[in-house]
Short mmCIF file of C-alpha atoms in Angstrom, two decimals:
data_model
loop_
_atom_site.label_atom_id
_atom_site.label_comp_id
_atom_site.label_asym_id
_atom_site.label_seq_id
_atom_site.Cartn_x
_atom_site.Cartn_y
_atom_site.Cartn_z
CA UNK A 95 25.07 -19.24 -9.90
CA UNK A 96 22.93 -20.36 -7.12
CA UNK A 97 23.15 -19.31 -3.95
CA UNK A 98 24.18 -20.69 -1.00
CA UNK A 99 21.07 -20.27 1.26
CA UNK A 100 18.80 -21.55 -1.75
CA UNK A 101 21.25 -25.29 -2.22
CA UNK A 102 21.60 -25.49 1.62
CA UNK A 103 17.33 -25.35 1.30
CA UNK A 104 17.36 -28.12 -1.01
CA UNK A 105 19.72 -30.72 0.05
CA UNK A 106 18.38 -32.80 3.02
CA UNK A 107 19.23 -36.50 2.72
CA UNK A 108 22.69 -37.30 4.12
CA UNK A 109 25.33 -37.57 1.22
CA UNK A 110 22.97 -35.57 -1.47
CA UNK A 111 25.09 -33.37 -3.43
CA UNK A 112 24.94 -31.00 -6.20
CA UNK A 113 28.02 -29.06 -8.40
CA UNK A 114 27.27 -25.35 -8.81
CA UNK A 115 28.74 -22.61 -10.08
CA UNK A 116 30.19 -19.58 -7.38
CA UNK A 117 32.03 -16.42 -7.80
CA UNK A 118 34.94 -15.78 -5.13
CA UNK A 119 37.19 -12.33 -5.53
CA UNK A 120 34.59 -11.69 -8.28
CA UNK A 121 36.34 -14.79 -10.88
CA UNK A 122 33.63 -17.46 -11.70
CA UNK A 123 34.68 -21.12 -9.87
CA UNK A 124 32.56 -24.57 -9.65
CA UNK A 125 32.06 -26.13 -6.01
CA UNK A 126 30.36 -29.06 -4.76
CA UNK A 127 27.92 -28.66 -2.30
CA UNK A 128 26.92 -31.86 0.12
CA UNK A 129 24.88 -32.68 2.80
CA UNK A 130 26.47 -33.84 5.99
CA UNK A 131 25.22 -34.65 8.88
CA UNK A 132 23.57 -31.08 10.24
CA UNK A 133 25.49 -28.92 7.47
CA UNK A 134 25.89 -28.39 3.91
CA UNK A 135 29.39 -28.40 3.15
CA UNK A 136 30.85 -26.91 0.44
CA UNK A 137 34.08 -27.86 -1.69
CA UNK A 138 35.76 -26.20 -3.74
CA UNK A 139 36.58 -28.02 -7.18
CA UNK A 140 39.94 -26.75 -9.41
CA UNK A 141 40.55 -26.63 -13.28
CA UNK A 142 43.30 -26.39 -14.97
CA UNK A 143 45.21 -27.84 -17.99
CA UNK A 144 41.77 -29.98 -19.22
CA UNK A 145 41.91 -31.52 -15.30
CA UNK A 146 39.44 -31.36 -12.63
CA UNK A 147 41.24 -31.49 -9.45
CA UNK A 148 39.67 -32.11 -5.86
CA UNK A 149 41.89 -32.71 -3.38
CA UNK A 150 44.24 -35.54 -4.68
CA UNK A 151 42.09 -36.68 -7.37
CA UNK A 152 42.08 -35.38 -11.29
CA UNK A 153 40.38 -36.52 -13.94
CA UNK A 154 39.59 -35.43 -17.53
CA UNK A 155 35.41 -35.06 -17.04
CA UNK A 156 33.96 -33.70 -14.08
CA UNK A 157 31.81 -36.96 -14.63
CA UNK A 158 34.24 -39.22 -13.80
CA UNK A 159 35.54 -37.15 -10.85
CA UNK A 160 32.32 -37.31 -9.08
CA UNK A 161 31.94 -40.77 -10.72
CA UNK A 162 34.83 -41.96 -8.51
CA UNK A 163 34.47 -39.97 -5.66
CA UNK A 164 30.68 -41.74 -5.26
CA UNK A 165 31.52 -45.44 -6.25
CA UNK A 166 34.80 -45.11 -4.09
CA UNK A 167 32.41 -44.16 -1.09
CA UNK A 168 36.36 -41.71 -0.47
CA UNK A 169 35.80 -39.11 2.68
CA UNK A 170 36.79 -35.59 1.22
CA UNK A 171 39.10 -33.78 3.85
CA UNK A 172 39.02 -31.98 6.70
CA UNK A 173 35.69 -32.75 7.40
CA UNK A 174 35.32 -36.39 6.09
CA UNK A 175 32.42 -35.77 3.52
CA UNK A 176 30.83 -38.73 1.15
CA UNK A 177 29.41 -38.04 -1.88
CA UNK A 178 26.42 -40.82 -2.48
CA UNK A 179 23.45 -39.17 -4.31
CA UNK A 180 23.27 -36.90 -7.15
CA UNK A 181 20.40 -34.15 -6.21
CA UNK A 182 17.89 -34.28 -9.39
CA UNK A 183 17.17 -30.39 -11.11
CA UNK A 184 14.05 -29.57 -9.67
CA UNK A 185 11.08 -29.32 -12.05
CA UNK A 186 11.16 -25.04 -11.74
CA UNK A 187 15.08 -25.10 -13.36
CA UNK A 188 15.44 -24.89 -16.79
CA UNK A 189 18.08 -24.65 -19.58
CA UNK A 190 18.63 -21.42 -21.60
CA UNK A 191 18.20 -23.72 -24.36
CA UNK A 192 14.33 -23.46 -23.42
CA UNK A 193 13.99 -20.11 -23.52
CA UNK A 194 13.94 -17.66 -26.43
CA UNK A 195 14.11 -13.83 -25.71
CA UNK A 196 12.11 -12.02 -27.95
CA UNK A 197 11.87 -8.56 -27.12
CA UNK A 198 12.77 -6.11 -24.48
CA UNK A 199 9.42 -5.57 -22.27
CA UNK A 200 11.12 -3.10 -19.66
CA UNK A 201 13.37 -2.61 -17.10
CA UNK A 202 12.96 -3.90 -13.13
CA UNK A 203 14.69 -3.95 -10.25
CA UNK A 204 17.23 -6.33 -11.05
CA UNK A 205 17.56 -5.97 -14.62
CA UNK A 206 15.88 -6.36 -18.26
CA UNK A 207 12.22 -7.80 -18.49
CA UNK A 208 11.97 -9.56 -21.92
CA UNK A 209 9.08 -10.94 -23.79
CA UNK A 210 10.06 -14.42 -24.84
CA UNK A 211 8.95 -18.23 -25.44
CA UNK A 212 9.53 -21.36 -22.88
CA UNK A 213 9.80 -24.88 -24.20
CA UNK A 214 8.15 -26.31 -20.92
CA UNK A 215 8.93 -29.84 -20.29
CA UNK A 216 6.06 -31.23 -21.70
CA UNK A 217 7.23 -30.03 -24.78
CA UNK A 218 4.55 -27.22 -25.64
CA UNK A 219 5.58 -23.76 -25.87
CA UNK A 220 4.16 -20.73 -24.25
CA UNK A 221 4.40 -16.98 -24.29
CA UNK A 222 6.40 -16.03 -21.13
CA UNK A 223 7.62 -12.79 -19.51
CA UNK A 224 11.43 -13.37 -18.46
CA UNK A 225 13.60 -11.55 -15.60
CA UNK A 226 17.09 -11.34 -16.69
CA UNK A 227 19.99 -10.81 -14.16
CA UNK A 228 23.85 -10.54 -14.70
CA UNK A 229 25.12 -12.63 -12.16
CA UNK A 230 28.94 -11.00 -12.18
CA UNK A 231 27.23 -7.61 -11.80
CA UNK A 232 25.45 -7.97 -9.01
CA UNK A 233 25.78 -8.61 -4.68
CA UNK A 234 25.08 -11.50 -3.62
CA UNK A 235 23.12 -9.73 -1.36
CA UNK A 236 20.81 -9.18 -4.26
CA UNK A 237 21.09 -12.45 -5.96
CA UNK A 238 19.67 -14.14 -2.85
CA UNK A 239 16.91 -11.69 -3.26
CA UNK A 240 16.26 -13.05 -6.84
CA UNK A 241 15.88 -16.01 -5.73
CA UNK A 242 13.96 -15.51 -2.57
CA UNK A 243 11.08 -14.12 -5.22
CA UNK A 244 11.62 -16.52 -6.78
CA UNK A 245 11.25 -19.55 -4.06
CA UNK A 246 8.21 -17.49 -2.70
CA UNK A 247 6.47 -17.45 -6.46
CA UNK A 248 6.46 -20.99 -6.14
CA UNK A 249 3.79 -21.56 -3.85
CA UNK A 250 1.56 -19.70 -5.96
CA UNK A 251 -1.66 -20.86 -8.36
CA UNK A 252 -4.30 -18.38 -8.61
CA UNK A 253 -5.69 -16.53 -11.75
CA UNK A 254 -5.15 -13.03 -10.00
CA UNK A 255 -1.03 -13.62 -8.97
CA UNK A 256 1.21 -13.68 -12.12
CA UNK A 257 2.06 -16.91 -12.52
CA UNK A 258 5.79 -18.47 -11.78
CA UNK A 259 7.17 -20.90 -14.09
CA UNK A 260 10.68 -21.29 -13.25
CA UNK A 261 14.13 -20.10 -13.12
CA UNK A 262 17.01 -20.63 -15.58
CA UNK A 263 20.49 -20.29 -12.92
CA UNK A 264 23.11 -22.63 -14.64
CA UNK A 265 24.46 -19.75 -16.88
CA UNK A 266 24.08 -15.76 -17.49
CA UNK A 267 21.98 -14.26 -17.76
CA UNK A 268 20.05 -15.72 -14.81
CA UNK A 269 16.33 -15.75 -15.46
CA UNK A 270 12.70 -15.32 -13.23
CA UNK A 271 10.08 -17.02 -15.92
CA UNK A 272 6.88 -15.62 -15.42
CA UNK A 273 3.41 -15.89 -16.99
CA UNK A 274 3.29 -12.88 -19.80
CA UNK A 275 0.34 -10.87 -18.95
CA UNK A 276 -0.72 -9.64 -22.60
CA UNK A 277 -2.90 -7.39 -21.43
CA UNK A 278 -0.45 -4.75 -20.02
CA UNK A 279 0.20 -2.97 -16.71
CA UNK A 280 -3.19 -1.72 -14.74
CA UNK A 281 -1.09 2.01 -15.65
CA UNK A 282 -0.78 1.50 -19.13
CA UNK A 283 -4.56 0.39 -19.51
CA UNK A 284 -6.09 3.31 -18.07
CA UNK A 285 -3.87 5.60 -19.61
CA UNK A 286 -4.71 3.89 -23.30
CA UNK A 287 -8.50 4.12 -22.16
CA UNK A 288 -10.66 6.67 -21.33
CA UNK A 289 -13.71 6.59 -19.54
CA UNK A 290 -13.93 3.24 -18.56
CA UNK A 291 -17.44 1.42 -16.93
CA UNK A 292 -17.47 1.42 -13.67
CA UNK A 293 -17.71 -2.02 -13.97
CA UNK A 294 -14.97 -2.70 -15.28
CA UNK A 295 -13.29 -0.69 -12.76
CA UNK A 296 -15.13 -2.71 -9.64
CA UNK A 297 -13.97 -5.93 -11.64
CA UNK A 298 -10.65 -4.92 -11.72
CA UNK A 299 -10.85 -4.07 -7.69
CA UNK A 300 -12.58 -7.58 -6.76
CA UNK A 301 -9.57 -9.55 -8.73
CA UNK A 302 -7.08 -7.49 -6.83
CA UNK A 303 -9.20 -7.88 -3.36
CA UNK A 304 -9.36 -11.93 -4.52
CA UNK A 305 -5.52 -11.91 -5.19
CA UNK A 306 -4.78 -10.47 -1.94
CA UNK A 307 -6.96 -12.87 -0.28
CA UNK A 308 -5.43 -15.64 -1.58
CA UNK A 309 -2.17 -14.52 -0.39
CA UNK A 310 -2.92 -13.39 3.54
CA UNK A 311 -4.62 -17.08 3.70
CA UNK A 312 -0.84 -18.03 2.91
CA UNK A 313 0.95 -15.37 5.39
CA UNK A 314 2.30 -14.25 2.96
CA UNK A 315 2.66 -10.11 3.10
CA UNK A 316 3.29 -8.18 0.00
CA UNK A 317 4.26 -5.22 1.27
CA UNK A 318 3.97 -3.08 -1.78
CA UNK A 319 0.45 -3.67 -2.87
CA UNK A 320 -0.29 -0.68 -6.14
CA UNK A 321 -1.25 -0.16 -9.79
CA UNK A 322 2.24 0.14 -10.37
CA UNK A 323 2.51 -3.48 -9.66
CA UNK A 324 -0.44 -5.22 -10.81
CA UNK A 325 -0.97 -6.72 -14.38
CA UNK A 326 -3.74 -7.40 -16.54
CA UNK A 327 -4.33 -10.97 -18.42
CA UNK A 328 -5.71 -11.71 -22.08
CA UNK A 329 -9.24 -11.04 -20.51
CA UNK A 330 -8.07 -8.12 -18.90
CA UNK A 331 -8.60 -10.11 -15.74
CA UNK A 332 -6.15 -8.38 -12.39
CA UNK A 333 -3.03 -9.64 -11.44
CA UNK A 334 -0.92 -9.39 -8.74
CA UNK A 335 2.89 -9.43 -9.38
CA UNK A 336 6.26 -7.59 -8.43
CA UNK A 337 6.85 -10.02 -5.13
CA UNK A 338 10.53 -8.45 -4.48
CA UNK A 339 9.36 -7.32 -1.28
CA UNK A 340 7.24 -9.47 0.07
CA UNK A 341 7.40 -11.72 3.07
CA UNK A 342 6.34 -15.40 3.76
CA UNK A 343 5.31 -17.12 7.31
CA UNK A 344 4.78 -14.16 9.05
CA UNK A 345 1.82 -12.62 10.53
CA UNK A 346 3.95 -9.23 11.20
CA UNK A 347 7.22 -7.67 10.80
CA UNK A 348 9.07 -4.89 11.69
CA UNK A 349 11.92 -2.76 10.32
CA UNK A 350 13.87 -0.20 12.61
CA UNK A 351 14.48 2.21 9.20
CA UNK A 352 12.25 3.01 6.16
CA UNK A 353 14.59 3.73 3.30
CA UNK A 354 13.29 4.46 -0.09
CA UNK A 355 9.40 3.15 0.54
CA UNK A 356 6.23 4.74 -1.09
CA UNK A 357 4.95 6.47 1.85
CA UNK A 358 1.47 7.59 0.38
CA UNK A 359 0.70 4.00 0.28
CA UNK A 360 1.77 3.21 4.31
CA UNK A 361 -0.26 2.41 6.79
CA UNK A 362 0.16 4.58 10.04
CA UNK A 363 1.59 2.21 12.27
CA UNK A 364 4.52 1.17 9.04
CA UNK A 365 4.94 4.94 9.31
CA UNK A 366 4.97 5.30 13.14
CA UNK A 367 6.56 1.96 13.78
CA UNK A 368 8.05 0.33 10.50
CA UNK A 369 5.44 -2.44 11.14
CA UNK A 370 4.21 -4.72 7.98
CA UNK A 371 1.50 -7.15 8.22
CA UNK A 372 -1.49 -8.22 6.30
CA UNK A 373 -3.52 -5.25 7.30
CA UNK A 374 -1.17 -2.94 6.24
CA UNK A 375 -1.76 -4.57 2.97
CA UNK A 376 -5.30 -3.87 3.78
CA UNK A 377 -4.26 -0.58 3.64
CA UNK A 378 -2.53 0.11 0.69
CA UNK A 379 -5.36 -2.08 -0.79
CA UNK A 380 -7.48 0.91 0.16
CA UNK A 381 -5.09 3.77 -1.64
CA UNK A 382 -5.55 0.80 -4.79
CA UNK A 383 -8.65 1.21 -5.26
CA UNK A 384 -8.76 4.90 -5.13
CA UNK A 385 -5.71 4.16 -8.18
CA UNK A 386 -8.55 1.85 -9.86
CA UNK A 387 -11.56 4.80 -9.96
CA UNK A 388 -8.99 7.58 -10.50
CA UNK A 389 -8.29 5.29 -13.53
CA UNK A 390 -4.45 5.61 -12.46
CA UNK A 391 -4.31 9.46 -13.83
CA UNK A 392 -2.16 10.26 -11.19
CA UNK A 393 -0.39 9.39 -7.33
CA UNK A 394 -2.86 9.18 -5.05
CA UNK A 395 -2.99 12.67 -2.73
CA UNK A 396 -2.19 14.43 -5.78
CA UNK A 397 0.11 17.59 -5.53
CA UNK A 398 1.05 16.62 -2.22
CA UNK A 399 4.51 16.17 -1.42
CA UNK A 400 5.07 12.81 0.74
CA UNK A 401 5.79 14.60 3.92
CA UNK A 402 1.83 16.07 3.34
CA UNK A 403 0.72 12.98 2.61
CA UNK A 404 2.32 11.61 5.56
CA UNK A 405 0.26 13.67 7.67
CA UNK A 406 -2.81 12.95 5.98
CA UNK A 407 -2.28 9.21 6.91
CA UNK A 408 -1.39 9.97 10.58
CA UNK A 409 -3.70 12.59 11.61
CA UNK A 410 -6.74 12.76 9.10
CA UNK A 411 -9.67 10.66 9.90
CA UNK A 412 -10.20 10.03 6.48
CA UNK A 413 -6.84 10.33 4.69
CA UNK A 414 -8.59 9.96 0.86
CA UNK A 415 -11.91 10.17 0.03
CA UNK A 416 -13.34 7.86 -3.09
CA UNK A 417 -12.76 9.62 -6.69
CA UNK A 418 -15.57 11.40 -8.04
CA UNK A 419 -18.70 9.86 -9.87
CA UNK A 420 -17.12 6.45 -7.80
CA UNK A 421 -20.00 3.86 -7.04
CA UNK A 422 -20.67 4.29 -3.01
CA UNK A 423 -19.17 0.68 -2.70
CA UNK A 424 -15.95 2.36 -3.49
CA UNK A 425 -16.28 4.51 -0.24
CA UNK A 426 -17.49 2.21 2.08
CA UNK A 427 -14.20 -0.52 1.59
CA UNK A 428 -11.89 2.50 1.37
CA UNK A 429 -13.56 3.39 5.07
CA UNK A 430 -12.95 0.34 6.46
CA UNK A 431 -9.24 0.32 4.47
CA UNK A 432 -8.61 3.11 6.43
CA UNK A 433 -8.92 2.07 9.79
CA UNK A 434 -6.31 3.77 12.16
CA UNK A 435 -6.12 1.29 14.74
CA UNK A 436 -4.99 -2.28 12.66
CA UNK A 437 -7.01 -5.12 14.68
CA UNK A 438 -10.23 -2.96 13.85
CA UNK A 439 -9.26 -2.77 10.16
CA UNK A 440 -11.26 -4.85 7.73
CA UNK A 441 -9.46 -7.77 6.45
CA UNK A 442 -9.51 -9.29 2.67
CA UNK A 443 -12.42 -11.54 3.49
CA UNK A 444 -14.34 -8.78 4.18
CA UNK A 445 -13.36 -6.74 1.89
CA UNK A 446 -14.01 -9.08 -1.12
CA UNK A 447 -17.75 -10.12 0.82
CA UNK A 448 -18.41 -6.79 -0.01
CA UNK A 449 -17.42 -6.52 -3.31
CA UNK A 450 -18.64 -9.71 -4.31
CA UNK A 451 -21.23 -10.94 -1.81
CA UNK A 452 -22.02 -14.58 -3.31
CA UNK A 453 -17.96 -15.29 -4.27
CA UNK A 454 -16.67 -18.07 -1.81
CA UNK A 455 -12.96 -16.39 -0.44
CA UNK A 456 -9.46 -19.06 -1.72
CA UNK A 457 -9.31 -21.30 0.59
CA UNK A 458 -6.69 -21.45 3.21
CA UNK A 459 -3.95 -23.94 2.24
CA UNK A 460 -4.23 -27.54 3.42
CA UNK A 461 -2.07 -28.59 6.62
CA UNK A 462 0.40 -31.30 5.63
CA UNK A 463 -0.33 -34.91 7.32
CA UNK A 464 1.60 -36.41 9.84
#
């Protein structure tokens, strides 16, 4: 069940070809998908009666189909396609065989989130948080999604992002295999503990500040930066997960309607305009760390309906002041959080100079050789 968009991203030599599985008027079929010359073609394969059947040719194995379409060098009508090379499963894809679900965990945007165990390839096993989807049940529209998470998880390797390990697409349910954060939600922590340090608290702010650092060096825009969606590790360390929304390669982008978004969480001009960049992230970074020192006991401009909060944002010079009993570090990176105008608005360099003034920023990713 992979999509379209995600094969036609990984076959690039002339000839390389993969067989997939596709629905069409909602049955389940199996296609081949190719590589020729600009395009990636893709041809429908037929089953019936213990035969696979493409075009003229039927054979008892799918092996030996594509066995003799390849040694036969054969152009597949109309468009005259050779099959030479066999496209290798990428490291990331694994077999449901590797993966035991253990226990239900919750319930996200596409589906169940289970507790379970992955067999990685080495052959040790590990603890591992896994995204469940029912391919049949879903859009394509939001399959593609799944995967786009998924492809963008992939560049990722820092402590304070929740780690990717893979995906498991060859049968239902589909599976995202993440790192299992044992230590909870941020929510779920505070709520379970009262009156925690305030160092704690500032440790928990300077992982998410590091996070998001790492991730603007990458352009990458997360677009729904709160406690709802960070994690904590075994050493209760911040990290930053739920990507569904989030955007790679861009320094900015815009979108003419804002349906169903968290407005007390905006930035003015994503209110104003629908525009999403890094310092928007900056922003909702800022409404974060108010979360943090609240201790996540409730939304942030509590009691206030959304259209209230909206005018805090927009018109207020300060929309949120720092909790009470906050250190005055807290204040002084929500003020610069807070900026109204975006190019004056701190970025997460600054932000995590401030909260940790010897710490070295992640570097910026290294620019491939000619």
């Amino acid at each position: 069940m992979i999509p379209r968009k995600e094969v036609e991203d990984m076959l690039k030599i002339q000839g390389d070809y993969l067989v997939r599985k596709t629905t069409v008027a909602r049955q389940v079929a199996y296609c081949i998908s190719v590589k020729h010359l600009t395009d990636t073609k893709h041809i429908p394969l037929g089953y019936a009666n213990g035969m696979w059947t493409l075009k003229d040719i039927s054979k008892p194995s799918l092996k030996e189909l594509l066995d003799v379409l390849v040694q036969t060098s054969k152009p597949i009508p109309p468009s005259g396609v050779i099959l030479k090379t066999p496209f290798p499963r990428p490291d990331y894809y694994f077999l449901h065989e590797h993966i035991t679900v253990l226990k239900k965990l919750g319930h996200g945007e596409f589906g169940e989130v289970n507790l379970g165990r992955l067999k990685q390839k080495n052959g040790e096993e590990v603890e591992v948080a896994v995204k469940m989807i029912k391919g049949s049940r879903v859009k394509k529209a939001q399959l593609s999604a799944f995967f786009e998470e998924a492809k963008l998880m992939r560049r990722f390797d820092h402590p304070n992002i929740v780690r990717f390990f893979g995906v498991a697409p060859q049968e239902e349910p589909i599976m995202i295999i993440l790192e299992f954060a044992s230590g909870g939600s941020l929510k779920s922590y505070c709520k379970n503990h009262s009156d925690i340090p305030a160092a704690k608290l500032l440790q928990f702010a300077t992982d998410g500040a590091r996070g998001m650092c790492y991730l603007a060096a990458r352009q990458v825009i997360h677009r729904d930066l709160a406690a709802r969606n960070c994690l904590l590790g075994k050493n209760d360390e911040l990290k930053i997960s739920d990507f569904g929304l989030s955007i790679a390669d861009k320094t900015e982008m815009k979108m003419d309607k804002l349906k169903s978004v968290p407005i007390k969480w905006l930035a003015p001009e994503t209110l104003r305009q629908g525009i999403f960049s890094s310092k928007t992230d900056v922003w909702s970074y800022g409404v974060l760390l108010w979360e943090i020192f609240a201790q996540c006991s409730t939304d942030p401009f509590p009691g206030e309906t959304n259209q209230k909060a909206k005018e805090h944002i927009l018109n207020d010079p300060v929309p949120m002041c720092a909790p009470p009993g906050s250190p005055p570090v807290v204040q002084e990176v929500m003020d610069i959080c807070f900026i109204k105008i975006p190019e004056q608005r701190a970025d997460f360099v600054k932000i995590l100079k401030i909260l940790s003034p010897k710490e070295e920023p992640p570097s910026k990713p290294a620019e491939p050789t000619a």
